[in-house]
Coordinates of C-alpha atoms (C1' of nucleotides) in Angstrom, one line a residue:
Chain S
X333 CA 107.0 87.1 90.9
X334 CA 105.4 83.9 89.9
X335 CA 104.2 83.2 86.8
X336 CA 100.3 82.4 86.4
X337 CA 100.3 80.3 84.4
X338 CA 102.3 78.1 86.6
X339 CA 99.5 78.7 89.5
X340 CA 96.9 78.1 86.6
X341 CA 98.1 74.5 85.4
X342 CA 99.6 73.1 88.4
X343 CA 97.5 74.0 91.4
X344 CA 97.8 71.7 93.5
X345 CA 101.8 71.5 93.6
X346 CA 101.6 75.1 94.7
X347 CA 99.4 75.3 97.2
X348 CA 101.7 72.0 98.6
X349 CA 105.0 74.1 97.8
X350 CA 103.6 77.4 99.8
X351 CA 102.2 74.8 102.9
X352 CA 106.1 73.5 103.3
X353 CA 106.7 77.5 103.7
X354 CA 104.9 77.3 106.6
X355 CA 101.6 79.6 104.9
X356 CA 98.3 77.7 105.8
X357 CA 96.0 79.8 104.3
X358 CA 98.2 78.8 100.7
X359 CA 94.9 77.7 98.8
X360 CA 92.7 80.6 98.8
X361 CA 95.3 82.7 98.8
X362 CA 96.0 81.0 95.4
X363 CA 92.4 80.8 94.1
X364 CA 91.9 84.5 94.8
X365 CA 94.9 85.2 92.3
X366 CA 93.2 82.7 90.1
X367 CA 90.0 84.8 90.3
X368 CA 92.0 88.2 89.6
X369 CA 93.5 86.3 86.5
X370 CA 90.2 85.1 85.2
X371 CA 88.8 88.9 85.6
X372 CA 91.4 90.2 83.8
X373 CA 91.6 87.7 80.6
X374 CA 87.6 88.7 80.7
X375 CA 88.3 91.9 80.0
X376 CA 90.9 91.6 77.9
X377 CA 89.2 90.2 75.9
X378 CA 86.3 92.9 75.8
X379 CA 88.6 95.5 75.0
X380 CA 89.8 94.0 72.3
X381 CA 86.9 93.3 70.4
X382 CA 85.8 96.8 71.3
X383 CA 89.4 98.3 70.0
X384 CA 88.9 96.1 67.2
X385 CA 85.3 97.6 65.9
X386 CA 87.1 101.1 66.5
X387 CA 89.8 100.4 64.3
X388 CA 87.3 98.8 61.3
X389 CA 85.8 102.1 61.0
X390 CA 88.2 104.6 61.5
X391 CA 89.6 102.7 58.7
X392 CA 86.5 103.1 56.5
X393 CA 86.3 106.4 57.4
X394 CA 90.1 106.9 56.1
X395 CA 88.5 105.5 52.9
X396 CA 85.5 107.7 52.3
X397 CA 87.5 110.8 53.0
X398 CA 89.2 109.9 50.5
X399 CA 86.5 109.5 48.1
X400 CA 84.8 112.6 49.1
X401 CA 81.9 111.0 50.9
X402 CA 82.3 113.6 53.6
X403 CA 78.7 112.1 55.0
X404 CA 78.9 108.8 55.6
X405 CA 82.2 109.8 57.1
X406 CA 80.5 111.9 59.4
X407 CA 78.1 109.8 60.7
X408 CA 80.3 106.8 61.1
X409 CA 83.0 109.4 62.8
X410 CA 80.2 109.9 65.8
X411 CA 80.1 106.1 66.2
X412 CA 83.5 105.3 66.5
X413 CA 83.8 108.0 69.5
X414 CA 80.9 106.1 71.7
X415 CA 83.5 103.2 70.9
X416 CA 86.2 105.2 71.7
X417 CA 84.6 106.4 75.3
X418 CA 83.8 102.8 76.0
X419 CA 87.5 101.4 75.2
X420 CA 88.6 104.2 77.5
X421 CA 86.8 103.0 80.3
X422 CA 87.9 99.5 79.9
X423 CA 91.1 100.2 79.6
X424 CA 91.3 101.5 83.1
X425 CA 89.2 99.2 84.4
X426 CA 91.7 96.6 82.6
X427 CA 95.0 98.4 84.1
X428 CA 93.2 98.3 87.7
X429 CA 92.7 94.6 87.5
X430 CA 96.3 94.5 86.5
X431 CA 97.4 96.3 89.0
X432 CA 95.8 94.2 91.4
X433 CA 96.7 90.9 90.1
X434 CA 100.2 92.2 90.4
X435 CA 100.2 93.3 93.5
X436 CA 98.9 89.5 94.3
X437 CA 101.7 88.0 93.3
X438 CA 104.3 90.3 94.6
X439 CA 102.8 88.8 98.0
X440 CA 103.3 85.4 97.0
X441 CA 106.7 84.2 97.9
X442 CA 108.8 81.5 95.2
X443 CA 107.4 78.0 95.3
X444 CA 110.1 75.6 97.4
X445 CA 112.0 73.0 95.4
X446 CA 111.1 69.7 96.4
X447 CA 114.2 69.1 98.1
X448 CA 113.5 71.6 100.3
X449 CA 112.4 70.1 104.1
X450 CA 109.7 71.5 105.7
X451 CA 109.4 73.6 108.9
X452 CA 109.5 77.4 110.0
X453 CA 112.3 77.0 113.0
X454 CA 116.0 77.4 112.4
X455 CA 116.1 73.9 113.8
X456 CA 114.4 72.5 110.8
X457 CA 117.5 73.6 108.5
X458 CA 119.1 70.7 107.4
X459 CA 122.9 69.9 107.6
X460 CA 124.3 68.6 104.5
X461 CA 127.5 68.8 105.0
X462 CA 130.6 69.7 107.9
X463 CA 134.1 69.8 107.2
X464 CA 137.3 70.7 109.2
X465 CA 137.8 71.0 112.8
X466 CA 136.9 73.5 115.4
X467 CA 139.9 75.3 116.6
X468 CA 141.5 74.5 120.3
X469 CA 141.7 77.8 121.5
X470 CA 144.5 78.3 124.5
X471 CA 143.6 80.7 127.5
X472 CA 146.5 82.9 126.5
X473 CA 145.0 83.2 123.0
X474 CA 141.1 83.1 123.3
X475 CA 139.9 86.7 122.4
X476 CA 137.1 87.2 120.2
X477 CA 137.7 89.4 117.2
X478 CA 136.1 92.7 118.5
X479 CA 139.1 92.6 120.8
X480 CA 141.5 91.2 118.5
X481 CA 140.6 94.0 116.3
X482 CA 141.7 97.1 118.4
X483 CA 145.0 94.9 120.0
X484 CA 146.5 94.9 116.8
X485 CA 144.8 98.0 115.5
X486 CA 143.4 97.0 112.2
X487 CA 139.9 97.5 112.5
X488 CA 138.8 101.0 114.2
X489 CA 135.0 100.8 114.9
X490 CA 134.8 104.1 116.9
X491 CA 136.6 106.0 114.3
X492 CA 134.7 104.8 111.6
X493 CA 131.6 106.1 113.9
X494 CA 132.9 109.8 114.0
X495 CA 133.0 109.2 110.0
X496 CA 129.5 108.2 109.2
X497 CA 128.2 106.2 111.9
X498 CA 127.7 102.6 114.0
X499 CA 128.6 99.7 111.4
X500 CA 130.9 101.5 109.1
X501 CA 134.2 100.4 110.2
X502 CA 137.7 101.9 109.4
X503 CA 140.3 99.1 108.1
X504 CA 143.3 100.1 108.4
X505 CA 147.0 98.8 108.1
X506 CA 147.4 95.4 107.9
X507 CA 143.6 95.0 108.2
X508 CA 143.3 97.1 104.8
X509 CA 145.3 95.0 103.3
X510 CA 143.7 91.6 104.3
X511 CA 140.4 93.0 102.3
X512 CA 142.3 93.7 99.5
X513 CA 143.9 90.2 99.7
X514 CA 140.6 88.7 100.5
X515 CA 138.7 90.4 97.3
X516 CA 141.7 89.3 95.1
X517 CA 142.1 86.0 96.2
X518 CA 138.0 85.4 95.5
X519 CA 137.8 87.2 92.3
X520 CA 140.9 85.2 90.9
X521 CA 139.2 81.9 92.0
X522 CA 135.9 82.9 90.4
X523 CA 137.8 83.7 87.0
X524 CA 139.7 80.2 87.1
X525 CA 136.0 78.7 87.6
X526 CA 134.6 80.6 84.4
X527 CA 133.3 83.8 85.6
X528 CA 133.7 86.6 83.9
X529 CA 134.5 89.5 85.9
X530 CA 132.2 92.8 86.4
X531 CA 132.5 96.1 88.0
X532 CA 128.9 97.7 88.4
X533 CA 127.7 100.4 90.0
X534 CA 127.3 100.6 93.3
X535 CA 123.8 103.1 93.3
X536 CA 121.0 101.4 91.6
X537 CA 117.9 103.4 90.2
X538 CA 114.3 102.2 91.4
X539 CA 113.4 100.1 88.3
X540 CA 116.5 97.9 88.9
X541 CA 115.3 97.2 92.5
X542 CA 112.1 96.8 91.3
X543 CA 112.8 93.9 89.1
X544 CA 115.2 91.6 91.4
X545 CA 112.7 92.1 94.6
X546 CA 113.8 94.9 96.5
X547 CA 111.4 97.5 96.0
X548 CA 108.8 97.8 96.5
X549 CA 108.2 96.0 100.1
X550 CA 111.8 95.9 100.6
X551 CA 113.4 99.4 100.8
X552 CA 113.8 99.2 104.6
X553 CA 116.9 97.4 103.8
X554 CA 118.5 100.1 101.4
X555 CA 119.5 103.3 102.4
X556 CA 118.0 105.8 100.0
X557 CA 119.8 109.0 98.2
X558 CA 117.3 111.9 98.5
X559 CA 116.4 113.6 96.0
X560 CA 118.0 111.1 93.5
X561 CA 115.3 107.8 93.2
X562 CA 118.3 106.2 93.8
X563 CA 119.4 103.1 96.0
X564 CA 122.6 102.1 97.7
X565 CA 123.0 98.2 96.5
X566 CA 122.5 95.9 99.5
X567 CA 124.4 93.2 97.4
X568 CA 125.8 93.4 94.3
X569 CA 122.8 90.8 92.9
X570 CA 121.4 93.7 91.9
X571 CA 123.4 95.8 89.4
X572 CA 125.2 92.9 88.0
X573 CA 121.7 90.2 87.4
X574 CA 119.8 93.9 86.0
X575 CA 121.9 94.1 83.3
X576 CA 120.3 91.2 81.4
X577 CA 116.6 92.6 82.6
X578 CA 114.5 92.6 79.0
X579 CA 117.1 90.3 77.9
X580 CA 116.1 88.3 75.3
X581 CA 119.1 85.8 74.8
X582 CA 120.2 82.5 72.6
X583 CA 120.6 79.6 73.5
X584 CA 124.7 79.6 72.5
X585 CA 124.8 82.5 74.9
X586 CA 124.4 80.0 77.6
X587 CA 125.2 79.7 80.5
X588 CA 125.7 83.6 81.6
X589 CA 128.1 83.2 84.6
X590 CA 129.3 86.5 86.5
X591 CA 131.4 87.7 89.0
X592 CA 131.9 91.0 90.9
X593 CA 133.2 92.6 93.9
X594 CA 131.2 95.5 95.5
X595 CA 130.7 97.3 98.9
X596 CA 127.3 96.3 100.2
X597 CA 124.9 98.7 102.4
X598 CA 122.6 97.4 104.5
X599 CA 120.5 99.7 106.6
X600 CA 119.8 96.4 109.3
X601 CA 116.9 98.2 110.7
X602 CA 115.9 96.5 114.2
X603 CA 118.9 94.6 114.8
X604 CA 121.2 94.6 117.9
X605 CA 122.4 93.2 120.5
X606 CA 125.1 90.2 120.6
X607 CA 124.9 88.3 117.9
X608 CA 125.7 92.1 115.9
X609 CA 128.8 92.8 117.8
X610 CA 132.5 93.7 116.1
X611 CA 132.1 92.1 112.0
X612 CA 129.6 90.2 112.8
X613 CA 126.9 92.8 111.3
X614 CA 127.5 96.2 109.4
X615 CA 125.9 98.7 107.9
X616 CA 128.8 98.4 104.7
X617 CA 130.8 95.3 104.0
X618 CA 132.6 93.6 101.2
X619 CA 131.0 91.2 99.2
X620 CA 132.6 88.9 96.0
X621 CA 129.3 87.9 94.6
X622 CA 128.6 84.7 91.9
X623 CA 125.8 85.2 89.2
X624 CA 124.5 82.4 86.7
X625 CA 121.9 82.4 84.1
X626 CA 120.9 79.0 83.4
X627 CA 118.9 77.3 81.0
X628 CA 116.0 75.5 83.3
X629 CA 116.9 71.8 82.8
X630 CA 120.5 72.5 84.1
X631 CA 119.7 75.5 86.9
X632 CA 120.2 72.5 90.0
X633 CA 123.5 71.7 88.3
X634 CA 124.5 74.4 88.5
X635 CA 123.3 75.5 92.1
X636 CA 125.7 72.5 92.9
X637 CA 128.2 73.8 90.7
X638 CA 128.2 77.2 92.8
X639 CA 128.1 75.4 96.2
X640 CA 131.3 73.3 95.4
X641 CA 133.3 76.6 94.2
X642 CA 132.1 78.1 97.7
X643 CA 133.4 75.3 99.6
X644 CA 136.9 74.9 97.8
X645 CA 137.3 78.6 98.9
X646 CA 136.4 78.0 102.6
X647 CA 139.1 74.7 102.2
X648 CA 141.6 76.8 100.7
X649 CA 141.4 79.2 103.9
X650 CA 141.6 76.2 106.1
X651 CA 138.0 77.4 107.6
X652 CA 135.6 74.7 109.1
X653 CA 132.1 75.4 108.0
X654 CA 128.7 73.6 108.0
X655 CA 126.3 73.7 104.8
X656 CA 122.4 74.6 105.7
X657 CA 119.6 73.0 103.1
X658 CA 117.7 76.0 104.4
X659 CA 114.2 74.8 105.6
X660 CA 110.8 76.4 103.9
X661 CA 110.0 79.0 106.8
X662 CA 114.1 80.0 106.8
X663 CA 113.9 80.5 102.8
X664 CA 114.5 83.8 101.4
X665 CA 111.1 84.7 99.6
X666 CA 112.3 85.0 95.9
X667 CA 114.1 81.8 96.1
X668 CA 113.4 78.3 95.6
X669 CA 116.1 76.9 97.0
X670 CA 119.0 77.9 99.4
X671 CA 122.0 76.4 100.7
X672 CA 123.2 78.6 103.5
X673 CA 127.8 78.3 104.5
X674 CA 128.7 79.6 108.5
X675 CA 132.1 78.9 109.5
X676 CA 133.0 78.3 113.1
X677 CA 134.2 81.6 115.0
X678 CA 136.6 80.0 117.7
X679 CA 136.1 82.2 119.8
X680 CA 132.9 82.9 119.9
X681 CA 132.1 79.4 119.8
X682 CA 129.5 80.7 116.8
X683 CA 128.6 79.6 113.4
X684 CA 128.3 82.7 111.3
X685 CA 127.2 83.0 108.2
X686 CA 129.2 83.6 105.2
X687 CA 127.5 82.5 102.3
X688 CA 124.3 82.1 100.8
X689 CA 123.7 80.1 97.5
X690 CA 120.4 80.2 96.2
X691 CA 118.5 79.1 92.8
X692 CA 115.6 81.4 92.3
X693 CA 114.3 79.5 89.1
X694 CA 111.6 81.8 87.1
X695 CA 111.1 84.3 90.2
X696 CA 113.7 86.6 89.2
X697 CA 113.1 86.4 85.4
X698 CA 109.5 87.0 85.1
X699 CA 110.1 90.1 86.5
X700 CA 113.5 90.9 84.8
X701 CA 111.7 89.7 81.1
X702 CA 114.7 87.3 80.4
X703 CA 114.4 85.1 78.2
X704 CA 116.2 82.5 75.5
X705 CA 115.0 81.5 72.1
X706 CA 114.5 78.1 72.6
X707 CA 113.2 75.9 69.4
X708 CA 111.8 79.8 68.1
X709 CA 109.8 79.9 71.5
X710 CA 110.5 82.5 74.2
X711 CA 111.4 80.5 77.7
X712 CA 111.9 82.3 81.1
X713 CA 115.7 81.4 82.6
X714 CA 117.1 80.8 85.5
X715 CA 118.7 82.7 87.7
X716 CA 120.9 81.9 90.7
X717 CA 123.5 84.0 92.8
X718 CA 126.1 83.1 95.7
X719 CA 128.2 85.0 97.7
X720 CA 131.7 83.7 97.3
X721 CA 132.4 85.7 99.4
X722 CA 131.3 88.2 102.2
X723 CA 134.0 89.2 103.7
X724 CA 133.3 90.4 107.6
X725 CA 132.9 87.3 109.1
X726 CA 135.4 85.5 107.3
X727 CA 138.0 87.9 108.8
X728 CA 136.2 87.7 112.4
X729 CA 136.6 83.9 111.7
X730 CA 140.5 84.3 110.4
X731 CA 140.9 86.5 113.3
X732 CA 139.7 84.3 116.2
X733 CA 140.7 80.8 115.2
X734 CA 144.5 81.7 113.7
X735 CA 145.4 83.3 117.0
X736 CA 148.1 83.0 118.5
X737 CA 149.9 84.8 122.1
X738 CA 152.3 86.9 119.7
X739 CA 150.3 87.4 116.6
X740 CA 147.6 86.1 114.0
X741 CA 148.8 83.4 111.5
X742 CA 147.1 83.8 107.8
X743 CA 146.4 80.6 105.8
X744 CA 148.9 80.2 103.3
X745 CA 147.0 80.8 100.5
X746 CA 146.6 84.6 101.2
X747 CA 150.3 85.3 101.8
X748 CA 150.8 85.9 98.2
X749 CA 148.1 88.3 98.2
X750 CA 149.5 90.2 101.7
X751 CA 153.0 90.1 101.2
X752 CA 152.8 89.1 105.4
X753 CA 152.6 85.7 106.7
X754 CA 151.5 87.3 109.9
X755 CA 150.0 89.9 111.9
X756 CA 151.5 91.6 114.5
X757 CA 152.4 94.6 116.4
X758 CA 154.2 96.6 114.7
Chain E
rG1385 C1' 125.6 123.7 84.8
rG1386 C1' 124.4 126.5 79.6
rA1387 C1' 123.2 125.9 74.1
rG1388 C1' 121.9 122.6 70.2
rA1389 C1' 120.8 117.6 67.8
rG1390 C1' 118.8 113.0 68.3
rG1391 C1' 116.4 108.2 70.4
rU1392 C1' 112.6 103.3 64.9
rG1393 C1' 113.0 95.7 64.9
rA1394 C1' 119.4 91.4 66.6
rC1395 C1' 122.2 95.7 64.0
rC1396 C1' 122.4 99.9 60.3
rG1397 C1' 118.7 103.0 58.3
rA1398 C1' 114.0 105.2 55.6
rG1399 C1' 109.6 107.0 57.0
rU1400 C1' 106.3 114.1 59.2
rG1401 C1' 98.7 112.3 60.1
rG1402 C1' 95.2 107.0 57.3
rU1403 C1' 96.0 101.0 53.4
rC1404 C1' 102.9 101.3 58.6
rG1405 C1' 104.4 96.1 62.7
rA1406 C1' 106.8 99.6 59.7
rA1407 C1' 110.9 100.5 52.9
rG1408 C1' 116.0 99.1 52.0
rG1409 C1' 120.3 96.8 53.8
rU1410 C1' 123.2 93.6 57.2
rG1411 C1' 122.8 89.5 60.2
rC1412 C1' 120.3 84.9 61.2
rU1413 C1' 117.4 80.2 59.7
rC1414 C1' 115.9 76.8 55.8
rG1415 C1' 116.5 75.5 50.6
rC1416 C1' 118.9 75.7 45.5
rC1417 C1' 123.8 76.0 43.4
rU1418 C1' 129.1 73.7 44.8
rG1419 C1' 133.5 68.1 45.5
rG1420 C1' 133.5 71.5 50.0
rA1421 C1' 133.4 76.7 51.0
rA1422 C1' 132.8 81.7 49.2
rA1423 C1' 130.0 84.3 45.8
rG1424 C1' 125.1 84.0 43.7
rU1425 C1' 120.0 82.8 44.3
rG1426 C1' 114.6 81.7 46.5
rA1427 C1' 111.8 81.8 51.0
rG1428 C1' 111.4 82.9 56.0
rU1429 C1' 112.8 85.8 60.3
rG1430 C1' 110.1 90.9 66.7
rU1431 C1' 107.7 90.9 71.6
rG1432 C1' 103.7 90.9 75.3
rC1433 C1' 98.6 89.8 76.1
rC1434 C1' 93.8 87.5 74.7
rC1435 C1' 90.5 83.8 71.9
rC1436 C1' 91.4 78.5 70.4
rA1437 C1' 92.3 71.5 74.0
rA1438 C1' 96.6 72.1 70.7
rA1439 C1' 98.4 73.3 65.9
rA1440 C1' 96.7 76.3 62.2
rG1441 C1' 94.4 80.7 62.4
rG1442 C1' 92.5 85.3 64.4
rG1443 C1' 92.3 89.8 67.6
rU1444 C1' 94.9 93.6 70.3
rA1445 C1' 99.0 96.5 72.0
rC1446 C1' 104.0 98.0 71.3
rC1447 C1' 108.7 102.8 66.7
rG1448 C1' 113.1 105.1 74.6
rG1449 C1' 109.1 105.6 79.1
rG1450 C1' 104.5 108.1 80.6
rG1451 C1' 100.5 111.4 79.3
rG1452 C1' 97.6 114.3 75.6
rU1453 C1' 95.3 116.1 70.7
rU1454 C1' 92.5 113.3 66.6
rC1455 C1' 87.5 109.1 64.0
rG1456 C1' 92.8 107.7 63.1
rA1457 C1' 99.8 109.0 65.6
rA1458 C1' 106.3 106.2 64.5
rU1459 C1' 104.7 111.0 62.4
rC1460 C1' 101.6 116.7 66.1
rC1461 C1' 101.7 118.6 71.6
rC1462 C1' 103.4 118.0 76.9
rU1463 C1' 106.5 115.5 80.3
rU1464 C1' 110.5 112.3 81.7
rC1465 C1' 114.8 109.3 80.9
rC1466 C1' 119.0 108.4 77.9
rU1467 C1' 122.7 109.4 73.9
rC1468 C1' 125.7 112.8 71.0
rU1469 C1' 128.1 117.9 69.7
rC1470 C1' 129.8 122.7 71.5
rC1471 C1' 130.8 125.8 75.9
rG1472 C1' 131.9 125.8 81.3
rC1473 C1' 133.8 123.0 85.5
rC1474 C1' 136.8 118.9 86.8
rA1475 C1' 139.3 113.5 89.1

RNA sequence: GGAGAGGUGACCGAGUGGUCGAAGGUGCUCGCCUGGAAAGUGAGUGUGCCCCAAAAGGGUACCGGGGGUUCGAAUCCCUUCCUCUCCGCCA
């Protein structure tokens, strides 16, 4: 959620900020939040002088009953009901308005960092950066992964469907074990960078979706428990950056960094087709996820920061990737600037996506309440999440490129973490 | 799941209808004392919203959340969430 008074003392940058988003009709959608705002602070300030004249008497009254002037007491008593009656009705009048203005920002997605380009087509994503080299795949060792997967028997879709359903797959074997090596490997890398390491629950109850965006527009993308108000997490941004909602925090606790592997469930309503065959979508997949808190003045730092630890994992697993500066139309709506990490699927002869590193500046917080004491003033921080990282398509990239006619080779910085060098059949 | 107790400021803890945003203590900040520190000592120390160009100042709301009774609620009632104790069940 934005913060008004942002929209109320620089107008004109965010109107400018939601055009590069690709929303024309930015301005009055702005000004009619500015007219909800004005309402509101109106009233406010109604009700309070009419609370106030209530709470004069009912004071005096407190007084006279005391001195036995059961009268006046009486007479002023009859007052401070009218007064009462009205405050009532202001006071709903007041929560509507909030309400709405609310509900007005909710649709208002974050305001893009300058760096951010503009456009609304994939093609407007700018590459920053593209290191290593595709793979030369030979014909004799050319599959893609969803083939790879059931030659070597690691991976059992089908069985996973009889289970639950499409996009819960069964790892098994040597594919069990290269998730466990893959979540180890990341969290020890996060740790050596400074993040301290979390285990959080993986159900989530509706005010800690509420306050990092998913609900309310979003619950498509959870699946639900009935009769529980509770969420499956879609990413484990949510338990772990809820625990410092109404946070207030001081400025030597600075900066909060976190780390934590979860499962991740992701309903994916409305997606098919090929770009979701084998890993490359899922209903539940693994996720090492990066959280910072950050003070404003140091939040791009650290965005940087975050992006740099990403790639060094993608090096260290000999992986060629590309980084996105994702464009305004391709940004997330909460965030205010993303940089997106695909690695090249040999086979496939895809970029998939593996990371997503984004700065949400004040967007998160506002609605979380966190805050630092800074100079005995409360200040909004700044929140900012990675994944470092999801692990489907970094096996489905593993898989494909590292293939070979009599097995799959593993980058040598996992081997510690297998206890196999290779996979094979058995 | 059954029975009971309880949720008060950064923390501990008092407060059972009016002058309570809340005693007292701890912590923290600033000062005095000290060669320096400890001890001692003085003062200050919550958050949101609104008025005010800003500061100063003022108003209002907040004692787990929501609702109610009352002229007036931390205090009474309802509801919900959470914590603890005992019993049951159990990885």
């Amino acid at each position: 959620m934005l913060e008004i008074h942002l929209i109320r003392s620089n107008f004109e940058a965010a109107v400018s900020g939601l055009q590069k988003r690709g929303i024309p009709q930015a301005e009055p959608l702005l000004q009619k939040v500015l007219d909800t705002d004005q309402q509101r602070r109106d009233l406010q300030l109604k009700l309070d002088k009419t609370l106030e004249e209530g709470n004069i008497k009912s004071k005096q009254i407190g007084m006279l009953m005391q001195e036995g002037r059961k009268d006046e007491a009486q007479s002023l008593k009859t007052e401070t009901s009218t007064l009462k009656l009205q405050s009532k009705g202001l006071q709903d009048e007041l929560q509507d308005l909030i309400s709405k203005l609310k509900s007005q920002l909710y649709d208002i997605p974050n305001i893009p960092h300058i760096q951010v380009p503009a456009g609304t087509e994939e093609t407007d994503n700018q590459v920053t950066e593209e290191w290593g080299t595709k793979p030369q795949l030979t014909d004799n060792a050319n599959s893609p992964h969803w083939d790879l997967i059931k030659k070597y028997d690691i991976i059992d879709f089908d069985l996973g469907s009889k289970i639950t359903g499409a996009g819960f797959p069964i790892y098994k074997g040597a594919g069990a074990k290269l998730q466990r090596a893959l979540i180890s490997f990341f969290l020890d890398e996060a740790e050596q960078a400074g993040y301290h390491e979390i285990q959080p629950p993986i159900v989530i109850n509706e005010d800690s979706g509420l306050a990092t965006g998913q609900l309310p527009d979003k619950e498509g993308q959870m699946y639900g428990i009935v009769d529980s108000n509770f969420y499956l997490i879609p990413t484990a941004e949510v338990p772990i950056t809820n625990i410092y909602r109404d946070s207030m925090l001081r400025a030597q606790d600075l900066p909060v960094k976190m780390v934590g592997y979860t499962p991740c469930f992701r309903r994916e309503a409305g997606s098919w087709g090929a770009d979701v065959r084998g890993l490359n979508r899922l209903h539940q997949f693994d996720k090492v996820e990066i959280v910072q808190i950050q003070t404003p003045e140091n939040s791009y730092v650290a965005l940087q920061e975050m992006c740099d630890h990403v790639k060094a994992l993608l090096q260290k697993l000999e992986l060629p990737y590309r980084i996105l500066n994702l464009c305004g139309g391709d940004l997330g709506f909460t965030s205010a600037q993303t940089f997106d990490f695909e690695v090249f699927a040999g086979a496939q002869q895809k970029w998939l996506e593996v990371s997503s590193v984004s700065n949400f500046e004040t967007y998160q917080s506002n609605r979380l309440k966190l805050r630092y004491k800074k100079d005995g003033k409360s200040v909004l921080l700044h929140t900012l999440n990675g994944s470092a990282l999801a692990l489907p398509r970094i096996v489905a990239a593993l898989l494909e490129n590292n293939q070979t006619p009599k097995g799959i080779k593993l980058p040598p910085v996992l081997v510690p973490y297998t206890g196999f060098e290779q996979i094979t059949n058995k």
